[in-house]
Coordinates of C-alpha atoms in Angstrom, one line a residue:
M75 CA 11.7 1.0 -14.7
N76 CA 11.8 -2.1 -12.5
R77 CA 8.5 -3.1 -11.0
Y78 CA 10.2 -4.4 -7.9
L79 CA 11.2 -0.8 -7.0
L80 CA 7.8 -0.5 -5.3
V81 CA 8.4 -3.3 -2.9
G82 CA 12.0 -2.2 -2.3
A83 CA 10.9 1.4 -1.6
M84 CA 8.5 0.1 1.0
A85 CA 11.1 -1.9 2.8
V86 CA 13.7 1.0 2.7
L87 CA 11.1 3.4 4.2
S88 CA 10.2 1.0 6.9
A89 CA 13.8 0.5 7.8
L90 CA 14.5 4.2 7.9
V91 CA 11.8 5.0 10.4
A92 CA 12.1 1.9 12.6
P93 CA 14.8 3.3 14.9
R94 CA 12.5 6.2 15.9
S95 CA 9.5 4.0 16.8
H96 CA 9.9 4.2 20.7
A97 CA 10.2 7.9 20.6
Q98 CA 7.1 8.4 18.5
Q99 CA 4.7 6.1 20.2
E100 CA 3.5 8.5 22.9
E101 CA 2.8 11.4 20.6
T102 CA -0.7 12.1 19.2
P103 CA -1.2 9.9 16.1
T104 CA -2.2 11.5 12.8
A105 CA -2.4 8.2 10.9
V106 CA -4.4 8.0 7.7
Y107 CA -5.1 4.3 8.1
T108 CA -8.1 3.3 10.2
L109 CA -10.1 0.1 10.7
P110 CA -12.8 -0.3 8.0
T111 CA -15.7 0.7 10.1
E112 CA -16.9 3.7 8.1
E113 CA -20.2 3.5 6.1
V114 CA -20.0 3.3 2.3
S115 CA -22.6 5.9 1.2
A116 CA -22.8 4.6 -2.4
Y117 CA -25.1 1.7 -1.1
R118 CA -28.8 2.3 -0.7
T119 CA -28.8 0.3 2.6
P120 CA -26.3 1.3 5.3
V121 CA -23.2 -0.9 4.8
Q122 CA -19.9 -0.5 6.6
L123 CA -16.7 -1.2 4.7
R124 CA -16.0 -4.2 6.8
E125 CA -19.4 -5.7 5.9
T126 CA -19.0 -5.6 2.1
S127 CA -19.0 -8.8 0.0
Q128 CA -17.4 -7.3 -3.2
G129 CA -14.3 -5.2 -4.0
V130 CA -14.7 -1.8 -2.4
S131 CA -12.1 0.9 -1.8
V132 CA -12.4 4.2 0.1
I133 CA -10.0 7.2 0.0
G134 CA -10.7 9.3 3.0
E135 CA -10.2 13.1 3.6
K136 CA -6.9 12.7 5.5
E137 CA -5.4 10.7 2.7
I138 CA -6.6 13.1 0.0
S139 CA -5.2 16.0 1.9
A140 CA -1.8 14.3 2.5
R141 CA -1.4 13.4 -1.1
N142 CA -1.8 17.0 -2.3
A143 CA -2.6 15.7 -5.8
A144 CA -2.3 18.1 -8.7
S145 CA -5.5 16.7 -10.3
A146 CA -8.4 14.4 -9.4
V147 CA -7.0 11.9 -11.9
E148 CA -3.9 11.4 -9.7
L149 CA -6.1 10.4 -6.7
F150 CA -6.9 7.1 -8.3
Q151 CA -3.3 5.9 -9.1
Q152 CA -2.9 3.5 -6.1
I153 CA -6.3 1.9 -5.9
P154 CA -6.5 -1.9 -6.7
G155 CA -8.5 -2.9 -9.8
I156 CA -8.2 0.5 -11.4
Q157 CA -6.2 1.7 -14.4
I158 CA -6.3 5.5 -14.8
D159 CA -4.9 7.4 -17.7
Q160 CA -5.0 10.8 -19.4
V161 CA -4.7 11.7 -23.0
G162 CA -1.5 13.6 -23.0
N163 CA -1.0 16.6 -20.9
A164 CA -3.4 18.5 -18.6
G165 CA -5.9 19.4 -21.4
G166 CA -6.6 15.7 -22.3
Q167 CA -9.4 13.6 -21.0
G168 CA -9.0 11.5 -17.9
N169 CA -10.3 7.9 -18.2
I170 CA -10.9 5.2 -15.6
Y171 CA -11.0 1.4 -16.4
L172 CA -12.4 -0.8 -13.6
R173 CA -11.1 -4.3 -13.8
G174 CA -10.5 -3.9 -17.6
S175 CA -13.9 -2.5 -18.5
E176 CA -14.4 0.5 -20.8
P177 CA -14.4 4.0 -19.3
N178 CA -18.1 4.4 -20.3
H179 CA -19.0 1.2 -18.3
T180 CA -18.3 2.9 -15.0
L181 CA -21.0 5.1 -13.4
I182 CA -19.5 8.3 -11.9
L183 CA -21.5 10.0 -9.1
I184 CA -21.0 13.2 -7.2
D185 CA -22.9 13.1 -3.9
G186 CA -25.1 10.5 -5.6
V187 CA -25.9 12.5 -8.7
R188 CA -25.1 10.8 -12.1
L189 CA -22.4 12.5 -14.2
N190 CA -22.3 10.3 -17.3
D191 CA -23.4 12.1 -20.5
P192 CA -24.8 9.8 -23.2
T193 CA -24.6 12.4 -25.9
N194 CA -20.8 12.5 -26.3
N195 CA -19.0 10.3 -28.8
R196 CA -17.2 8.4 -25.9
G197 CA -20.4 6.4 -25.2
G198 CA -21.1 8.3 -22.0
G199 CA -17.6 8.1 -20.4
Y200 CA -17.0 10.8 -17.9
D201 CA -13.8 13.0 -18.0
L202 CA -12.3 12.8 -14.5
S203 CA -10.1 15.8 -15.1
T204 CA -13.3 17.9 -14.8
L205 CA -13.3 17.2 -11.0
D206 CA -11.8 19.7 -8.6
P207 CA -9.7 17.7 -6.0
S208 CA -9.9 20.6 -3.4
S209 CA -13.6 20.0 -2.8
I210 CA -13.5 16.2 -2.5
E211 CA -13.9 14.8 1.0
R212 CA -14.1 11.1 0.1
I213 CA -14.0 8.8 -2.9
E214 CA -15.8 5.4 -2.9
I215 CA -15.1 2.8 -5.5
I216 CA -17.3 -0.3 -6.0
R217 CA -15.7 -2.8 -8.4
G218 CA -17.9 -5.1 -10.4
A219 CA -21.4 -4.7 -11.9
G220 CA -23.5 -2.3 -9.8
S221 CA -26.7 -2.1 -11.9
A222 CA -28.7 -3.6 -9.0
L223 CA -27.9 -0.4 -7.2
Y224 CA -28.0 2.2 -9.9
G225 CA -29.2 0.6 -13.1
A226 CA -27.8 2.0 -16.4
D227 CA -24.0 2.6 -16.9
A228 CA -22.8 0.7 -13.8
M229 CA -22.0 -2.5 -15.6
G230 CA -18.3 -2.2 -14.8
G231 CA -18.5 -0.5 -11.4
I232 CA -19.3 2.7 -9.5
V233 CA -17.3 5.7 -8.4
N234 CA -19.0 8.0 -5.9
I235 CA -17.4 11.3 -5.1
V236 CA -18.4 12.8 -1.8
T237 CA -17.9 16.5 -1.4
K238 CA -16.9 18.5 1.7
L239 CA -19.6 19.8 4.0
G240 CA -19.5 22.6 6.5
K241 CA -18.4 21.3 9.9
V242 CA -18.1 24.3 12.2
D243 CA -19.9 25.9 15.1
G244 CA -19.9 29.5 14.0
V245 CA -18.0 30.7 11.0
G246 CA -14.7 29.5 9.5
G247 CA -13.0 29.1 6.3
S248 CA -9.8 28.6 4.3
V249 CA -7.8 30.1 1.4
R250 CA -5.0 28.5 -0.4
G251 CA -2.7 29.1 -3.4
E252 CA -0.2 26.9 -5.2
V253 CA 2.2 27.3 -8.2
G254 CA 4.4 24.9 -10.0
G255 CA 6.2 24.0 -13.2
Q256 CA 4.6 23.3 -16.6
G257 CA 2.2 26.2 -16.2
Y258 CA 0.5 24.9 -13.0
R259 CA -1.5 27.5 -11.0
Q260 CA -4.2 26.8 -8.5
G261 CA -6.2 28.8 -6.0
Q262 CA -9.1 28.0 -3.8
G263 CA -11.2 29.4 -1.0
A264 CA -14.2 28.2 1.1
V265 CA -16.3 29.5 3.9
S266 CA -18.2 27.2 6.3
F267 CA -20.8 28.2 8.9
G268 CA -23.1 26.4 11.2
S269 CA -24.6 25.4 14.5
N270 CA -26.1 22.3 16.0
R271 CA -29.1 22.6 13.7
F272 CA -27.6 23.6 10.4
Q273 CA -24.3 23.4 8.5
G274 CA -23.3 25.3 5.3
R275 CA -20.3 25.6 3.0
I276 CA -19.5 27.8 0.0
G277 CA -16.4 27.4 -2.1
A278 CA -14.6 28.3 -5.3
S279 CA -11.5 27.2 -7.0
K280 CA -9.4 27.9 -10.1
L281 CA -7.0 25.5 -11.7
K282 CA -4.7 26.2 -14.7
D283 CA -2.3 23.5 -15.9
G284 CA -0.2 22.8 -18.9
K285 CA 1.1 24.8 -21.9
K286 CA 0.1 24.6 -25.5
Q287 CA 3.7 24.1 -26.6
D288 CA 3.8 21.0 -24.4
G289 CA 0.7 19.6 -26.1
G290 CA -2.2 21.1 -24.2
E291 CA -3.6 23.2 -21.4
L292 CA -6.5 23.2 -18.9
D293 CA -8.4 26.0 -17.4
L294 CA -10.9 24.7 -14.8
T295 CA -13.2 26.9 -12.7
T296 CA -15.5 25.4 -10.0
F297 CA -18.1 26.9 -7.7
H298 CA -20.0 24.8 -5.1
G299 CA -22.2 25.2 -2.1
S300 CA -24.3 23.2 0.2
L301 CA -26.6 23.8 3.2
S302 CA -28.0 21.1 5.5
F303 CA -30.3 21.7 8.4
Q304 CA -32.6 19.7 10.8
P305 CA -36.1 21.1 11.1
S306 CA -36.6 18.5 13.8
G307 CA -34.7 15.7 15.4
A308 CA -36.3 13.2 13.0
S309 CA -35.7 15.0 9.7
D310 CA -32.8 16.3 7.7
I311 CA -32.7 18.5 4.6
R312 CA -29.7 19.2 2.4
V313 CA -29.7 21.5 -0.6
Y314 CA -26.6 21.7 -2.9
A315 CA -25.4 23.2 -6.1
R316 CA -22.2 22.9 -8.2
Y317 CA -20.9 24.6 -11.4
N318 CA -17.8 23.7 -13.5
D319 CA -16.4 25.5 -16.4
R320 CA -13.7 23.5 -18.2
E321 CA -11.8 25.0 -21.1
S322 CA -8.9 23.0 -22.7
T323 CA -6.7 22.4 -25.7
A324 CA -5.0 19.1 -26.5
F325 CA -4.0 16.9 -29.4
P326 CA -6.9 14.6 -30.5
E327 CA -6.8 11.0 -29.3
S328 CA -5.2 8.7 -31.9
S329 CA -3.3 11.6 -33.5
G330 CA 0.1 10.6 -32.2
G331 CA 0.3 13.6 -29.8
L332 CA 3.1 16.0 -29.5
R333 CA 5.7 13.5 -30.7
L334 CA 4.0 12.1 -33.8
A335 CA 1.0 14.1 -35.0
V336 CA 1.2 15.1 -38.6
N337 CA -1.4 17.9 -38.2
R338 CA -0.2 20.1 -35.4
D339 CA -3.6 21.8 -34.8
L340 CA -5.0 21.2 -31.3
E341 CA -8.5 20.1 -30.3
T342 CA -10.4 22.7 -28.3
R343 CA -13.1 21.9 -25.8
D344 CA -15.4 24.2 -23.7
A345 CA -17.6 22.3 -21.3
K346 CA -20.0 23.7 -18.6
E347 CA -21.5 21.4 -16.0
T348 CA -24.3 22.4 -13.5
I349 CA -25.7 20.3 -10.7
Y350 CA -28.3 21.2 -8.1
G351 CA -30.7 19.3 -5.9
V352 CA -32.2 18.5 -2.6
D353 CA -32.0 15.5 -0.3
F354 CA -34.7 15.0 2.4
S355 CA -34.8 12.2 5.0
F356 CA -37.4 11.6 7.7
E357 CA -37.5 9.0 10.5
P358 CA -41.0 8.7 11.8
T359 CA -39.8 5.8 14.0
E360 CA -36.5 4.2 14.9
K361 CA -37.4 1.3 12.5
I362 CA -38.2 3.4 9.4
E363 CA -36.3 6.0 7.4
L364 CA -37.9 7.7 4.4
N365 CA -35.7 9.4 1.8
L366 CA -36.4 11.7 -1.2
K367 CA -33.7 12.9 -3.6
L368 CA -34.4 15.5 -6.4
A369 CA -31.5 16.3 -8.7
N370 CA -30.8 18.1 -11.9
Y371 CA -27.7 17.6 -14.0
K372 CA -26.9 19.8 -17.1
R373 CA -23.9 19.7 -19.4
D374 CA -23.1 21.8 -22.4
E375 CA -19.9 21.1 -24.5
D376 CA -18.5 22.7 -27.6
K377 CA -15.7 20.8 -29.3
N378 CA -13.7 21.4 -32.4
T379 CA -11.5 18.5 -33.4
P380 CA -9.0 19.0 -36.3
A381 CA -8.4 16.4 -38.9
I382 CA -6.0 13.6 -37.9
A383 CA -3.7 13.2 -40.8
P384 CA -2.2 9.9 -41.9
A385 CA 1.6 9.4 -41.9
D386 CA 1.4 8.6 -45.7
P387 CA -0.2 11.6 -47.5
S388 CA -0.9 9.4 -50.6
D389 CA -3.5 7.4 -48.5
P390 CA -5.8 10.1 -47.0
F391 CA -8.6 7.5 -46.2
T392 CA -6.5 6.2 -43.3
G393 CA -6.9 9.5 -41.5
I394 CA -9.8 10.9 -39.6
P395 CA -11.8 14.0 -40.9
A396 CA -12.2 17.1 -38.9
A397 CA -15.3 17.3 -36.7
T398 CA -17.3 19.8 -34.6
S399 CA -20.0 19.2 -32.0
S400 CA -22.2 21.3 -29.8
I401 CA -23.8 19.2 -27.1
D402 CA -26.7 20.1 -24.8
F403 CA -27.7 17.5 -22.3
E404 CA -30.0 17.5 -19.2
R405 CA -31.0 14.8 -16.7
R406 CA -33.7 15.2 -14.1
S407 CA -34.0 12.5 -11.5
T408 CA -36.4 11.7 -8.7
L409 CA -35.7 9.0 -6.2
I410 CA -38.0 7.9 -3.4
S411 CA -36.9 5.2 -1.0
A412 CA -37.7 3.7 2.4
L413 CA -35.4 1.9 4.8
F414 CA -36.9 -0.7 7.1
R415 CA -34.9 -2.0 10.1
L416 CA -36.4 -5.5 10.5
P417 CA -35.9 -8.2 13.0
F418 CA -32.9 -10.6 12.8
N419 CA -30.5 -7.8 12.0
T420 CA -32.1 -7.2 8.6
D421 CA -32.1 -3.8 6.8
L422 CA -34.3 -3.6 3.7
T423 CA -34.5 -0.6 1.3
V424 CA -37.2 -0.4 -1.3
G425 CA -37.5 2.5 -3.7
Y426 CA -38.3 3.9 -7.1
E427 CA -36.2 6.1 -9.4
H428 CA -37.4 8.2 -12.3
L429 CA -35.0 9.6 -14.8
R430 CA -35.7 11.9 -17.7
E431 CA -32.8 12.6 -20.1
V432 CA -32.9 15.1 -23.0
G433 CA -29.9 15.4 -25.3
K434 CA -29.1 17.0 -28.6
N435 CA -26.0 17.6 -30.7
R436 CA -25.3 20.0 -33.5
G437 CA -22.2 19.1 -35.4
T438 CA -20.4 18.2 -38.6
L439 CA -17.9 15.8 -40.0
D440 CA -15.7 17.1 -42.8
F441 CA -16.0 14.2 -45.2
F442 CA -16.0 15.5 -48.8
G443 CA -17.5 18.7 -47.3
P444 CA -19.3 19.2 -44.0
Q445 CA -21.7 16.4 -43.3
P446 CA -24.3 17.1 -40.6
R447 CA -24.3 15.0 -37.4
D448 CA -27.3 16.5 -35.7
F449 CA -29.7 14.5 -33.4
D450 CA -32.3 15.1 -30.7
L451 CA -33.2 12.3 -28.3
T452 CA -35.2 11.9 -25.1
R453 CA -35.1 8.9 -22.8
T454 CA -37.3 8.1 -19.8
T455 CA -36.3 5.4 -17.3
K456 CA -38.6 4.0 -14.5
S457 CA -36.8 1.8 -12.0
P458 CA -38.2 0.1 -8.9
F459 CA -35.5 -1.5 -6.8
A460 CA -34.8 -3.3 -3.5
E461 CA -31.7 -3.9 -1.5
M462 CA -31.3 -6.0 1.6
K463 CA -28.5 -6.6 4.2
I464 CA -29.0 -9.6 6.5
K465 CA -26.8 -10.5 9.5
P466 CA -28.5 -13.7 10.8
I467 CA -25.6 -14.4 13.1
E468 CA -22.6 -12.1 13.8
P469 CA -20.0 -13.9 11.5
I470 CA -22.3 -13.8 8.5
V471 CA -23.4 -10.8 6.3
V472 CA -25.7 -11.5 3.3
H473 CA -26.4 -8.9 0.6
L474 CA -29.2 -9.2 -1.9
G475 CA -30.3 -6.6 -4.5
I476 CA -32.5 -6.4 -7.6
R477 CA -33.6 -3.6 -9.9
R478 CA -35.9 -3.4 -12.9
D479 CA -35.2 -0.6 -15.4
S480 CA -37.9 0.2 -18.0
I481 CA -36.4 2.4 -20.6
S482 CA -38.3 4.1 -23.3
D483 CA -37.7 2.7 -26.8
Q484 CA -35.4 0.0 -25.3
N485 CA -35.9 -3.5 -23.8
S486 CA -36.4 -3.5 -20.0
E487 CA -33.5 -4.9 -18.0
T488 CA -33.5 -6.7 -14.6
S489 CA -30.3 -6.6 -12.6
P490 CA -29.8 -8.9 -9.7
S491 CA -26.9 -9.1 -7.2
A492 CA -26.1 -11.5 -4.3
G493 CA -23.2 -11.6 -1.9
V494 CA -22.1 -13.2 1.3
R495 CA -19.3 -12.5 3.8
F496 CA -18.2 -14.9 6.5
T497 CA -15.7 -14.2 9.3
F498 CA -14.5 -17.3 11.2
P499 CA -15.5 -16.9 14.9
G500 CA -12.6 -15.9 17.2
T501 CA -10.4 -15.0 14.2
K502 CA -9.7 -12.1 11.8
T503 CA -10.1 -14.4 8.8
T504 CA -12.9 -13.5 6.3
L505 CA -14.1 -15.2 3.2
K506 CA -16.5 -13.4 0.8
A507 CA -18.2 -14.0 -2.6
H508 CA -20.4 -11.8 -4.8
Y509 CA -22.3 -12.1 -8.0
A510 CA -23.9 -9.2 -10.0
E511 CA -25.3 -8.4 -13.4
G512 CA -25.1 -5.0 -15.1
F513 CA -26.2 -3.3 -18.3
K514 CA -25.7 -0.1 -20.3
P515 CA -28.2 1.1 -22.9
P516 CA -26.8 2.5 -26.1
S517 CA -25.7 6.1 -25.8
F518 CA -27.6 8.9 -27.5
F519 CA -24.7 9.3 -29.9
A520 CA -24.7 5.6 -30.8
L521 CA -28.4 5.7 -31.5
G522 CA -28.8 9.0 -33.1
D523 CA -25.6 10.0 -35.0
P524 CA -26.7 10.3 -38.7
I525 CA -23.4 8.9 -40.0
S526 CA -22.5 6.0 -37.7
G527 CA -25.5 5.7 -35.4
N528 CA -27.8 2.6 -35.3
P529 CA -31.3 2.9 -33.7
D530 CA -31.5 -0.9 -33.5
L531 CA -28.7 -1.3 -31.1
L532 CA -29.3 -3.5 -28.0
S533 CA -28.1 -2.8 -24.4
E534 CA -24.6 -4.0 -23.5
T535 CA -24.6 -6.4 -20.5
S536 CA -22.2 -7.9 -18.0
K537 CA -22.1 -10.7 -15.4
S538 CA -19.4 -10.4 -12.7
T539 CA -18.4 -13.0 -10.1
E540 CA -15.7 -12.6 -7.5
I541 CA -14.4 -14.5 -4.4
G542 CA -12.2 -12.9 -1.8
F543 CA -10.2 -13.4 1.3
E544 CA -9.2 -11.0 4.1
Q545 CA -6.9 -11.5 7.0
G546 CA -6.1 -9.1 9.8
F547 CA -3.1 -9.6 12.1
W548 CA -0.6 -7.9 14.4
G549 CA -3.3 -6.4 16.6
D550 CA -5.1 -4.7 13.7
R551 CA -1.9 -3.0 12.6
A552 CA -1.8 -5.1 9.4
S553 CA -4.2 -6.6 6.9
F554 CA -4.0 -8.6 3.7
G555 CA -6.7 -9.0 1.1
A556 CA -7.0 -11.1 -2.1
A557 CA -9.7 -11.4 -4.7
L558 CA -10.3 -13.4 -7.9
F559 CA -12.8 -12.0 -10.3
K560 CA -14.3 -12.9 -13.7
T561 CA -16.6 -10.6 -15.8
Q562 CA -18.3 -11.5 -19.0
Y563 CA -19.4 -8.7 -21.3
K564 CA -21.9 -9.3 -24.2
N565 CA -23.3 -7.2 -27.0
L566 CA -20.6 -4.7 -26.7
I567 CA -21.0 -1.9 -29.3
D568 CA -18.3 -1.6 -31.9
F569 CA -17.8 0.2 -35.2
D570 CA -18.2 -1.9 -38.3
F571 CA -16.2 -0.6 -41.3
A572 CA -18.1 -2.7 -43.8
T573 CA -21.4 -0.9 -43.0
F574 CA -19.8 2.2 -41.6
R575 CA -22.1 2.1 -38.5
L576 CA -22.1 0.9 -34.9
V577 CA -23.2 -2.7 -34.2
N578 CA -23.5 -5.1 -31.3
R579 CA -21.0 -7.9 -31.7
N580 CA -18.2 -8.2 -29.2
R581 CA -18.1 -10.6 -26.3
V582 CA -15.2 -9.9 -23.9
N583 CA -14.0 -12.0 -20.9
A584 CA -12.1 -10.3 -18.1
D585 CA -10.3 -12.5 -15.6
G586 CA -8.1 -11.2 -12.9
A587 CA -6.8 -10.9 -9.4
E588 CA -6.3 -8.2 -6.8
L589 CA -4.0 -8.2 -3.9
E590 CA -3.8 -5.5 -1.1
F591 CA -1.6 -5.2 1.9
K592 CA -1.8 -2.5 4.6
L593 CA 0.6 -2.0 7.4
R594 CA 0.9 0.4 10.3
P595 CA 4.2 -0.4 12.0
L596 CA 4.1 2.9 13.9
D597 CA 1.2 5.1 15.0
R598 CA 2.5 7.7 12.6
L599 CA 3.3 5.5 9.6
N600 CA 0.8 3.9 7.2
I601 CA 1.8 1.8 4.2
A602 CA -0.5 0.4 1.6
L603 CA 0.6 -1.9 -1.3
S604 CA -1.6 -3.3 -4.0
Y605 CA -1.3 -5.4 -7.2
T606 CA -3.8 -6.0 -10.0
F607 CA -3.7 -8.6 -12.8
V608 CA -6.3 -8.4 -15.6
D609 CA -6.4 -10.7 -18.6
L610 CA -8.8 -9.6 -21.4
E611 CA -10.0 -11.7 -24.3
I612 CA -12.3 -10.8 -27.2
E613 CA -14.0 -14.0 -28.2
D614 CA -13.4 -15.1 -31.8
S615 CA -11.0 -12.2 -32.4
D616 CA -7.2 -11.5 -32.1
I617 CA -7.8 -7.7 -31.5
N618 CA -6.0 -6.2 -28.5
L619 CA -8.0 -3.9 -26.3
R620 CA -6.3 -0.5 -25.9
N621 CA -4.8 0.9 -22.7
R622 CA -5.5 -2.2 -20.6
P623 CA -2.2 -3.3 -19.0
K624 CA -2.1 -6.8 -17.5
H625 CA 0.0 -5.8 -14.5
R626 CA -0.4 -2.8 -12.2
A627 CA 0.9 -2.1 -8.8
G628 CA 0.6 0.8 -6.3
L629 CA 2.4 1.9 -3.2
S630 CA 1.2 4.6 -0.8
V631 CA 3.2 5.7 2.3
N632 CA 2.0 8.3 4.7
Y633 CA 4.3 9.3 7.6
A634 CA 3.9 12.0 10.2
V635 CA 7.5 12.9 10.6
L636 CA 6.5 15.4 13.4
E637 CA 3.2 16.2 14.9
N638 CA 2.7 19.0 12.3
L639 CA 4.8 17.6 9.4
Q640 CA 3.3 15.0 7.1
L641 CA 5.1 13.2 4.3
A642 CA 3.3 11.3 1.5
F643 CA 5.0 9.0 -0.9
N644 CA 2.9 7.5 -3.7
A645 CA 4.1 5.2 -6.5
A646 CA 2.4 3.4 -9.4
Y647 CA 3.8 0.7 -11.7
V648 CA 1.9 0.2 -14.9
G649 CA 2.8 -2.7 -17.2
K650 CA 3.0 -2.8 -20.9
A651 CA -0.2 -2.1 -22.8
F652 CA -1.4 -1.9 -26.4
D653 CA -2.4 1.4 -28.1
S654 CA -2.8 2.6 -31.6
S655 CA -2.7 5.9 -33.5
I656 CA -3.2 7.0 -37.1
P657 CA 0.5 7.6 -37.8
T658 CA 1.7 4.3 -36.3
G659 CA -1.1 1.7 -36.2
E660 CA -1.0 -0.6 -33.2
V661 CA 2.0 -0.5 -31.0
K662 CA 2.9 -1.9 -27.5
L663 CA 3.6 0.8 -25.0
D664 CA 6.5 0.3 -22.5
S665 CA 5.8 -0.1 -18.8
Y666 CA 6.6 2.7 -16.5
T667 CA 6.8 3.7 -12.8
R668 CA 5.7 7.0 -11.5
L669 CA 6.7 8.4 -8.1
D670 CA 5.0 11.4 -6.4
V671 CA 6.1 13.0 -3.1
A672 CA 4.3 15.6 -1.0
L673 CA 5.3 17.3 2.2
T674 CA 2.8 19.3 4.3
Y675 CA 3.8 21.5 7.3
K676 CA 1.2 23.1 9.6
W677 CA 1.8 25.9 12.1
R678 CA -1.1 27.3 13.9
K679 CA -3.5 28.5 11.2
L680 CA -0.9 28.4 8.4
S681 CA 0.0 25.5 6.2
A682 CA 2.7 25.1 3.6
T683 CA 3.1 22.3 1.0
F684 CA 5.9 21.1 -1.3
A685 CA 5.3 18.4 -3.9
I686 CA 7.3 16.8 -6.6
D687 CA 5.3 15.1 -9.4
N688 CA 7.0 12.3 -11.4
L689 CA 10.1 12.3 -9.2
L690 CA 12.0 9.9 -11.5
D691 CA 11.5 12.3 -14.5
D692 CA 10.1 9.3 -16.5
H693 CA 8.9 10.6 -19.9
Y694 CA 6.4 7.7 -20.3
E695 CA 3.5 7.4 -22.7
Q696 CA -0.1 6.4 -21.8
F697 CA -1.1 7.0 -25.4
V698 CA 1.1 6.7 -28.5
G699 CA 3.0 9.9 -29.0
F700 CA 1.6 11.6 -25.9
E701 CA 4.7 11.8 -23.8
Q702 CA 4.3 12.9 -20.2
P703 CA 6.2 16.2 -19.6
G704 CA 8.4 14.9 -16.8
I705 CA 9.4 16.0 -13.3
R706 CA 7.9 19.2 -11.8
A707 CA 7.8 20.9 -8.4
R708 CA 4.8 22.6 -6.7
V709 CA 4.7 24.8 -3.7
G710 CA 1.6 26.1 -1.9
V711 CA 0.5 28.2 1.1
G712 CA -2.8 28.1 2.9
Y713 CA -4.5 29.9 5.8
N714 CA -7.5 28.7 7.9
F715 CA -9.7 31.1 9.8

């Protein structure tokens, strides 16, 4: 599919709606696009989007609602700097690659709670298909090393998922159901209640997607609730809880999927995830804010992976033996911080975080009989940190950060960051630059697995540098942004076939560029176009990294056709990328373009949605042999009360 289709589609859509511009101007706008004045909650110090010195993207509640995405994975398709993929159909794992980094190099947060699980054999990478899109209010993405903010696991970047809160005076709620092709079924409901002193929300959802005969299926159940209240005008307390139950079947990664797998047995996974915690803030004066966050994250997963058979039965050692695992992981975190509003427009946050992680695995690898893969590990991390935002004069914003992580049985790591943003006076022209370092300690699996683990592994590290340019014009109806970035990764963990264990050896350089253009030609029409280029090189090696396309582009169009009728058009172009499987070895996957369309109509308290996923019916592959199932339609009905 031609990559220029994205640009052409944008031009055609603009032309189609242009004749109606005068008739639409006086109506109440429902535009998704807004000026970047909102606060990015992933930072420790209050920072607005227009004050950032690094690559940051925010997907707001209106945009999420307009897209009507079938899964959380699809919400990331059009964001610059991101490659998102899923292993086959609905039951496969959803992975995110920030500026070419590995999926386990991105820290995933939900309301500030860490979700990465170091006991899994993916090095701690989080499965994005576990997230329920119906409960998400906002998604924040920080590209580039973020260990100065959060320490471990943020060496590639940060994704912070912000969930919905109760926002009503009294009692209200919603119910919604949706059905579609390829086994798609989804239902959700929520009740909100509140007053000027407290707000609460309780919700539940059920999602079923995919069919076994198409390569896999997903059954996801989610319960969540939160309650926030103000005992006084100077204090605020929020308690929250969340529970996920994810059951799935899919062909194992590297098996060749539905099209090529020799062994047709499917992998089964049953994962349960529990989060609960409390956030407390207190402002004794206008110049000081004290914060306390207590959180608990627990994850249990049972996985049964069948053997991946080679294409040539006479060479069985080229296959992968069957394996089982039963993971039990728990993380308890305590964070104390203080925000000081100092003279000269300076905000300083200092704090301390304590993490205690306990993980165990009970599993086997069927290699000439079942071989045990059991381990039990405990890790404690103590981390003082400081973050500062300085605005010495209005056109300049300076960001400084540093964090020291002392990890039990590992070397301590210090992670600095520094950035500056300068807007030329009297213009809408901005220059920015940012430098940051990151690290990731070896996962529990990498340290403790009896077969391939290595207790002498060192932490992986990264150094990222970027410079950027932003330009607003046409009375803030349009903006253009560009960034050049370079990230150096060292001590990356890899499997050594000579010793049959994991070792530190790889050094990878990631160089690239990001372009983003936003346009609001009408109050009711918002267009966003992005392009990302990433060039990856493993030093002293000719190995190609998997699933990392050099070229990627995204287009998002949101148009309020009528005051109560919203059209969303989203497209993603993904260039050629390398992958490998046991039946084929390394191959180069073709480029593809995916188009999704959603239409939402609201009448009083009722709403109706109609969506078409993969409008072009492109049976592309993100992994060798895992062919996407093609076009499908979804219809949904909702009621607010």
